[in-house]
Amino acid sequence: MPQDLFQSPDYYLLDELLTDEHKLVRESVRAYVKKEITPVIETYAQKAEFPTQVIQGLGSLGCFGPTVPVEYGGGGLDYISYGLMMQELERGDSGIRSTASVQGSLVMFPILAYGSEAQKQKYLPKLSTGEWMGCFGLTEPNHGSDPGSMQTNIRRAGDHVVLNGAKMWISNAPFADVAVVWAKDEEGVVRGVIVERGMAGFTTPETHGKWSLRASATGELVFDNVRVPFENVLPGVKGLKGPLSCLTKARYGIAWGAVGAAMDCYDTALRYSKERIQFDKPIGAFQLQQKKLAEMITEITKAQLLNWRLGVLMNEGKATPAQVSMAKRNGCEIAATIARDARQILGGMGITGEFSIMRHMMNMESVITYEGTHDIHLLITGMDITGFNAFN
């Protein structure tokens, strides 16, 4: 079993911009990843299984809903702490970070922001510890980038609503206890509904055959006349603003997380380039390998600066969804490129499970697509700077 020797690159001394609390949070999660995740994650990825034993540890570390107020069981931390947590988790594996992102940004956040006090008291404390796990139902088999065309629907039936439809590509679905589901009411208005496992007609078939995010549990949400108490409808939001605001929070975490994957690939390739001897010298002494490594650290440094500044804006309540889109797209793009270049530095060894690079590379193909594809985020930026909507 290869030893986790990861050392975090910090070419521009960004640690000087972090508080002691930020660094403590980061080091706590990094130590957990080195001890509990990297030693086993390759085995779970090869088996296409999620390591459910990490849930309790992630809950204890505060990785579920770190920005949620303490009174609801959250960590009460700022957004830079949240970003650093996601960076370190994805350094271990994108699937682990996905589980934490979904729990905090897509399940706990909408309940906190749009739920009733009773909903907050009932769900948030158990979600924060991982006693209950959640998932987020927006994407449908026929509606991905265009969620406004969703067909999943609810209709009022006395003190209940009746839910019908299906959602697809849902992280955590196979084991989730709670699902925050977005559906249209009789007037065609999008509403959020909290669905609990065990409600009649609610099933979560698992998605198999993935070549990416293999250590993440992915599935469908199927609703066949599911009767949900009306008190489970989120009262505080109507329309696509609800799910899109959740995605903004999750995309912020992805921006940091993707850079964590990039950092791991760079660190692995740098170490290998110093140890691998060809033509009587380390391959890191050759110009083309130095070019790859220099470009990697440049892109990582730019992304770290972008993410830190975005975190400051998030803390001040100034960050826009378009700014978050830019950081998500950038992080995913540089991580995908760095993973590919790092694999080339390792040659044939780069495709083996002895190193993390190929797993990161495959994972990034999902991360660059979910929660807004690469193209969609480009168009979000384009619309923001020109004022023209290219979507329709």
Coordinates of C-alpha atoms in Angstrom, one line a residue:
M1 CA 0.0 0.0 0.0
P2 CA 1.7 3.3 -1.1
Q3 CA 2.3 5.8 1.6
D4 CA 0.6 9.2 1.4
L5 CA 3.4 11.7 1.2
F6 CA 1.4 14.6 0.0
Q7 CA 2.8 18.1 0.5
S8 CA 0.6 21.0 -0.3
P9 CA 2.1 23.4 -2.9
D10 CA 1.9 27.1 -1.9
Y11 CA 4.1 29.0 -4.4
Y12 CA 2.7 32.4 -3.5
L13 CA 2.7 32.0 0.3
L14 CA -1.1 32.0 0.5
D15 CA -0.9 30.6 4.0
E16 CA -0.1 34.1 5.1
L17 CA -3.6 35.1 4.0
L18 CA -5.2 32.4 6.2
T19 CA -6.1 32.7 9.8
D20 CA -4.9 30.2 12.4
E21 CA -8.5 28.7 12.4
H22 CA -8.3 28.2 8.7
K23 CA -5.0 26.4 8.9
L24 CA -6.2 24.3 11.8
V25 CA -9.4 23.2 9.9
R26 CA -7.3 22.4 6.8
E27 CA -4.7 20.4 8.8
S28 CA -7.4 18.5 10.6
V29 CA -9.1 17.4 7.4
R30 CA -5.7 16.7 5.7
A31 CA -4.7 14.4 8.6
Y32 CA -8.0 12.6 8.4
V33 CA -7.7 12.1 4.7
K34 CA -4.1 10.7 5.0
K35 CA -5.2 8.3 7.8
E36 CA -8.6 7.1 6.7
I37 CA -9.2 7.9 3.0
T38 CA -6.1 7.6 0.9
P39 CA -5.1 4.1 2.3
V40 CA -8.4 2.6 1.2
I41 CA -9.8 4.8 -1.6
E42 CA -8.2 3.0 -4.5
T43 CA -9.6 -0.4 -3.4
Y44 CA -13.1 1.1 -3.1
A45 CA -12.8 2.8 -6.5
Q46 CA -11.7 -0.4 -8.1
K47 CA -14.7 -2.2 -6.5
A48 CA -17.0 0.8 -7.4
E49 CA -18.2 1.1 -3.8
F50 CA -18.5 4.1 -1.4
P51 CA -16.6 3.7 1.9
T52 CA -19.6 4.2 4.2
Q53 CA -17.3 3.9 7.2
V54 CA -16.0 7.5 6.6
I55 CA -19.4 9.1 7.2
Q56 CA -19.1 9.2 10.9
G57 CA -15.6 10.7 10.7
L58 CA -16.7 13.3 8.2
G59 CA -19.5 14.3 10.6
S60 CA -17.2 14.4 13.6
L61 CA -14.8 16.7 11.6
G62 CA -17.6 19.1 10.8
C63 CA -17.4 18.5 7.1
F64 CA -21.2 18.3 6.8
G65 CA -22.6 21.9 6.8
P66 CA -19.5 23.6 8.2
T67 CA -21.1 27.1 7.5
V68 CA -24.4 26.1 9.2
P69 CA -24.9 27.9 12.5
V70 CA -23.9 26.1 15.6
E71 CA -27.4 26.1 17.0
Y72 CA -28.5 23.8 14.3
G73 CA -25.5 21.5 14.7
G74 CA -23.3 23.1 12.1
G75 CA -19.8 24.3 12.5
G76 CA -20.5 28.1 12.3
L77 CA -17.4 28.4 10.1
D78 CA -16.7 30.9 7.3
Y79 CA -16.5 30.1 3.6
I80 CA -12.7 29.9 3.4
S81 CA -12.8 27.1 6.0
Y82 CA -15.5 25.4 4.0
G83 CA -13.4 25.7 0.8
L84 CA -10.3 24.3 2.5
M85 CA -12.3 21.4 3.8
M86 CA -13.5 20.6 0.3
Q87 CA -10.0 21.0 -1.1
E88 CA -8.6 18.5 1.3
L89 CA -11.4 16.0 0.8
E90 CA -11.1 16.1 -3.0
R91 CA -7.3 15.7 -2.7
G92 CA -8.3 12.3 -1.3
D93 CA -11.1 11.6 -3.8
S94 CA -13.8 13.6 -5.7
G95 CA -16.5 11.1 -4.6
I96 CA -15.8 11.8 -0.9
R97 CA -15.9 15.6 -1.5
S98 CA -19.2 15.1 -3.5
T99 CA -20.8 13.4 -0.5
A100 CA -19.8 16.2 1.8
S101 CA -20.8 18.9 -0.8
V102 CA -24.2 17.4 -1.3
Q103 CA -24.9 17.0 2.4
G104 CA -23.9 20.6 3.3
S105 CA -24.7 22.7 0.2
L106 CA -27.6 20.9 -1.4
V107 CA -29.4 19.4 1.5
M108 CA -28.6 21.4 4.7
F109 CA -28.4 24.8 3.0
P110 CA -31.9 24.7 1.5
I111 CA -33.4 23.6 4.7
L112 CA -31.5 26.3 6.6
A113 CA -32.3 29.0 4.0
Y114 CA -35.9 28.1 3.0
G115 CA -37.2 25.7 5.7
S116 CA -39.5 26.2 8.6
E117 CA -38.1 26.3 12.1
A118 CA -39.6 22.9 12.7
Q119 CA -37.8 21.5 9.6
K120 CA -34.5 23.0 10.7
Q121 CA -34.8 21.6 14.2
K122 CA -35.8 18.1 12.8
Y123 CA -33.3 17.6 10.1
L124 CA -30.2 19.8 10.5
P125 CA -28.7 18.4 13.7
K126 CA -28.9 14.8 12.4
L127 CA -27.6 15.7 9.0
S128 CA -24.6 17.6 10.5
T129 CA -23.4 14.5 12.3
G130 CA -24.0 12.1 9.5
E131 CA -26.6 10.2 11.5
W132 CA -28.9 11.0 8.5
M133 CA -27.5 11.4 5.0
G134 CA -29.2 13.5 2.3
C135 CA -29.4 13.8 -1.4
F136 CA -30.6 16.5 -3.8
G137 CA -33.1 15.8 -6.6
L138 CA -32.9 18.2 -9.5
T139 CA -31.5 16.6 -12.7
E140 CA -33.9 14.4 -14.6
P141 CA -33.4 11.7 -17.3
N142 CA -34.5 14.2 -20.0
H143 CA -33.6 17.5 -18.3
G144 CA -30.1 18.2 -17.2
S145 CA -28.8 21.7 -18.1
D146 CA -32.4 22.9 -18.5
P147 CA -33.9 22.2 -15.1
G148 CA -36.8 24.6 -15.7
S149 CA -38.3 21.9 -18.0
M150 CA -38.5 19.4 -15.2
Q151 CA -41.5 17.0 -15.3
T152 CA -41.4 15.8 -11.7
N153 CA -44.5 17.3 -10.1
I154 CA -46.5 17.6 -6.9
R155 CA -50.3 18.1 -6.4
R156 CA -52.1 19.0 -3.2
A157 CA -54.1 16.3 -1.6
G158 CA -55.5 17.6 1.8
D159 CA -52.7 17.7 4.3
H160 CA -50.3 16.0 1.9
V161 CA -48.8 16.5 -1.5
V162 CA -48.6 13.6 -4.0
L163 CA -45.2 13.4 -5.7
N164 CA -44.6 11.8 -9.1
G165 CA -41.5 11.7 -11.4
A166 CA -37.9 10.7 -11.5
K167 CA -34.5 12.2 -10.9
M168 CA -31.1 10.9 -12.2
W169 CA -27.4 11.1 -11.5
I170 CA -28.0 11.7 -7.8
S171 CA -25.0 11.5 -5.5
N172 CA -25.7 9.7 -2.2
A173 CA -29.1 8.5 -3.5
P174 CA -28.5 4.7 -2.7
F175 CA -28.0 5.3 1.0
A176 CA -29.7 8.7 1.7
D177 CA -32.2 9.0 4.5
V178 CA -33.6 12.3 3.2
A179 CA -34.0 13.8 -0.2
V180 CA -34.5 17.5 -1.0
V181 CA -36.5 17.2 -4.2
W182 CA -37.5 20.0 -6.6
A183 CA -40.8 19.5 -8.4
K184 CA -43.5 21.7 -10.1
D185 CA -46.8 22.3 -8.4
E186 CA -50.2 22.6 -10.2
E187 CA -49.4 26.1 -11.3
G188 CA -46.1 25.0 -12.8
V189 CA -44.1 26.7 -10.0
V190 CA -41.0 24.9 -8.8
R191 CA -41.1 23.9 -5.1
G192 CA -38.8 22.1 -2.7
V193 CA -40.0 19.0 -0.9
I194 CA -38.3 17.0 1.8
V195 CA -38.8 13.3 1.1
E196 CA -37.8 10.6 3.6
R197 CA -36.7 7.0 2.9
G198 CA -39.5 4.6 3.7
M199 CA -42.3 6.8 2.2
A200 CA -44.4 4.4 0.1
G201 CA -43.6 4.7 -3.7
F202 CA -40.1 6.2 -3.1
T203 CA -37.2 4.1 -4.5
T204 CA -33.5 4.8 -5.1
P205 CA -32.1 2.4 -7.7
E206 CA -28.3 2.5 -7.9
T207 CA -26.4 3.5 -11.0
H208 CA -23.8 1.0 -12.1
G209 CA -21.1 0.8 -14.8
K210 CA -19.5 4.2 -14.1
W211 CA -15.9 4.8 -15.2
S212 CA -15.8 8.0 -13.1
L213 CA -16.6 8.8 -9.4
R214 CA -16.4 5.1 -8.8
A215 CA -16.0 5.5 -5.1
S216 CA -19.2 7.7 -5.0
A217 CA -22.7 6.2 -4.6
T218 CA -24.9 7.4 -7.5
G219 CA -28.5 6.5 -8.2
E220 CA -31.9 7.6 -9.2
L221 CA -34.9 8.9 -7.2
V222 CA -38.2 7.4 -8.4
F223 CA -41.5 8.8 -7.1
D224 CA -44.7 6.8 -7.8
N225 CA -47.6 8.6 -6.1
V226 CA -45.5 9.3 -3.0
R227 CA -47.6 10.9 -0.3
V228 CA -45.5 13.6 1.5
P229 CA -46.9 15.6 4.4
F230 CA -47.5 19.2 3.3
E231 CA -45.4 20.3 6.3
N232 CA -42.4 18.8 4.4
V233 CA -42.7 21.5 1.6
L234 CA -40.0 24.2 2.0
P235 CA -42.1 27.3 2.7
G236 CA -39.4 29.9 2.0
V237 CA -38.8 29.8 -1.7
K238 CA -40.7 29.3 -5.0
G239 CA -39.2 29.0 -8.5
L240 CA -35.8 28.0 -9.8
K241 CA -34.1 30.4 -7.4
G242 CA -34.3 27.7 -4.8
P243 CA -32.3 24.9 -6.5
L244 CA -30.0 27.4 -8.3
S245 CA -29.0 29.1 -5.1
C246 CA -28.1 25.6 -3.7
L247 CA -26.0 24.9 -6.8
T248 CA -24.1 28.2 -6.3
K249 CA -23.1 27.1 -2.8
A250 CA -22.1 23.6 -4.1
R251 CA -20.2 25.0 -7.1
Y252 CA -18.1 27.1 -4.7
G253 CA -17.1 24.0 -2.9
I254 CA -16.3 22.3 -6.2
A255 CA -14.0 25.2 -7.2
W256 CA -11.8 24.5 -4.1
G257 CA -12.2 20.7 -4.4
A258 CA -11.0 20.5 -8.0
V259 CA -7.9 22.4 -7.0
G260 CA -7.3 19.8 -4.3
A261 CA -7.3 17.1 -7.0
A262 CA -4.9 19.1 -9.1
M263 CA -2.6 19.6 -6.2
D264 CA -2.5 15.9 -5.6
C265 CA -1.6 15.2 -9.2
Y266 CA 1.1 17.8 -9.3
D267 CA 2.6 16.7 -6.0
T268 CA 2.7 13.1 -7.2
A269 CA 4.2 14.0 -10.6
L270 CA 6.8 16.3 -9.0
R271 CA 8.0 13.6 -6.6
Y272 CA 8.1 11.0 -9.3
S273 CA 10.0 13.3 -11.7
K274 CA 12.8 13.5 -9.1
E275 CA 13.0 9.8 -8.5
R276 CA 12.6 8.3 -11.9
I277 CA 15.9 7.9 -13.7
Q278 CA 16.1 7.7 -17.5
F279 CA 19.2 8.5 -19.7
D280 CA 21.3 8.6 -16.5
K281 CA 19.4 11.4 -14.8
P282 CA 16.0 12.2 -13.1
I283 CA 13.3 12.9 -15.7
G284 CA 12.6 16.1 -13.8
A285 CA 15.9 17.4 -15.3
F286 CA 14.5 17.3 -18.8
Q287 CA 13.1 20.4 -20.3
L288 CA 9.7 19.1 -21.4
Q289 CA 9.0 17.6 -17.9
Q290 CA 9.9 20.9 -16.3
K291 CA 7.6 22.7 -18.7
K292 CA 4.7 20.4 -17.6
L293 CA 5.5 20.9 -13.9
A294 CA 6.0 24.7 -14.2
E295 CA 2.6 25.1 -16.0
M296 CA 0.9 22.9 -13.4
I297 CA 2.1 25.0 -10.4
T298 CA 1.3 28.2 -12.3
E299 CA -2.3 27.1 -12.9
I300 CA -2.7 25.8 -9.3
T301 CA -1.4 29.1 -7.9
K302 CA -3.8 31.2 -10.1
A303 CA -6.7 29.0 -9.0
Q304 CA -5.7 29.2 -5.3
L305 CA -5.7 33.0 -5.5
L306 CA -9.0 33.0 -7.4
N307 CA -10.6 30.7 -4.8
W308 CA -9.2 32.7 -1.8
R309 CA -10.6 35.9 -3.2
L310 CA -14.0 34.3 -3.9
G311 CA -14.0 33.0 -0.3
V312 CA -13.5 36.6 1.0
L313 CA -16.4 37.8 -1.2
M314 CA -18.6 34.9 0.0
N315 CA -17.8 35.8 3.6
E316 CA -18.7 39.4 2.9
G317 CA -21.9 38.5 1.1
K318 CA -20.7 40.1 -2.1
A319 CA -20.0 37.0 -4.3
T320 CA -22.3 36.6 -7.4
P321 CA -23.4 33.3 -8.9
A322 CA -21.5 34.3 -12.0
Q323 CA -18.2 34.7 -10.0
V324 CA -18.8 31.3 -8.5
S325 CA -19.4 29.8 -12.0
M326 CA -16.0 31.2 -13.2
A327 CA -14.2 29.6 -10.3
K328 CA -15.9 26.3 -10.7
R329 CA -15.2 26.1 -14.4
N330 CA -11.6 27.2 -13.9
G331 CA -10.9 24.8 -11.2
C332 CA -12.3 21.9 -13.1
E333 CA -10.5 22.8 -16.3
I334 CA -7.1 23.2 -14.7
A335 CA -7.5 20.0 -12.7
A336 CA -8.5 17.9 -15.8
T337 CA -5.5 19.3 -17.7
I338 CA -3.0 18.8 -14.8
A339 CA -4.2 15.2 -14.3
R340 CA -3.6 14.4 -17.9
D341 CA -0.1 16.0 -17.9
A342 CA 0.8 14.4 -14.6
R343 CA -0.2 11.0 -16.0
Q344 CA 2.2 11.5 -18.9
I345 CA 5.1 12.3 -16.5
L346 CA 4.4 9.0 -14.8
G347 CA 4.3 7.1 -18.1
G348 CA 2.8 3.7 -17.9
M349 CA 2.8 3.8 -14.1
G350 CA 0.3 6.6 -14.3
I351 CA -2.5 4.3 -15.3
T352 CA -2.1 2.0 -12.4
G353 CA -3.8 2.1 -9.0
E354 CA -0.5 2.5 -7.3
F355 CA -0.9 6.2 -7.9
S356 CA -3.9 8.4 -7.6
I357 CA -3.6 10.3 -10.9
M358 CA -5.8 8.1 -13.2
R359 CA -8.5 8.0 -10.6
H360 CA -8.4 11.8 -10.3
M361 CA -8.4 12.1 -14.1
M362 CA -11.5 9.9 -14.5
N363 CA -13.3 11.7 -11.6
M364 CA -12.7 15.1 -13.1
E365 CA -14.7 14.0 -16.2
S366 CA -17.7 14.0 -13.9
V367 CA -16.8 17.1 -11.9
I368 CA -16.3 19.2 -15.0
T369 CA -19.9 18.1 -16.1
Y370 CA -22.0 18.1 -12.9
E371 CA -23.6 21.1 -11.3
G372 CA -23.2 23.1 -14.5
T373 CA -21.2 21.8 -17.4
H374 CA -18.1 23.5 -18.7
D375 CA -20.1 25.0 -21.6
I376 CA -22.9 26.2 -19.3
H377 CA -20.5 28.0 -17.0
L378 CA -18.9 29.7 -20.0
L379 CA -22.3 31.0 -21.1
I380 CA -23.1 32.2 -17.5
T381 CA -19.9 34.3 -17.7
G382 CA -20.7 35.4 -21.2
M383 CA -24.2 36.5 -20.2
D384 CA -22.8 38.3 -17.2
I385 CA -20.3 40.4 -19.2
T386 CA -22.4 41.0 -22.3
G387 CA -25.9 41.2 -20.9
F388 CA -27.1 38.8 -23.6
N389 CA -28.8 35.5 -22.8
A390 CA -27.4 32.8 -25.1
F391 CA -29.5 30.0 -23.5
N392 CA -32.7 30.7 -25.4

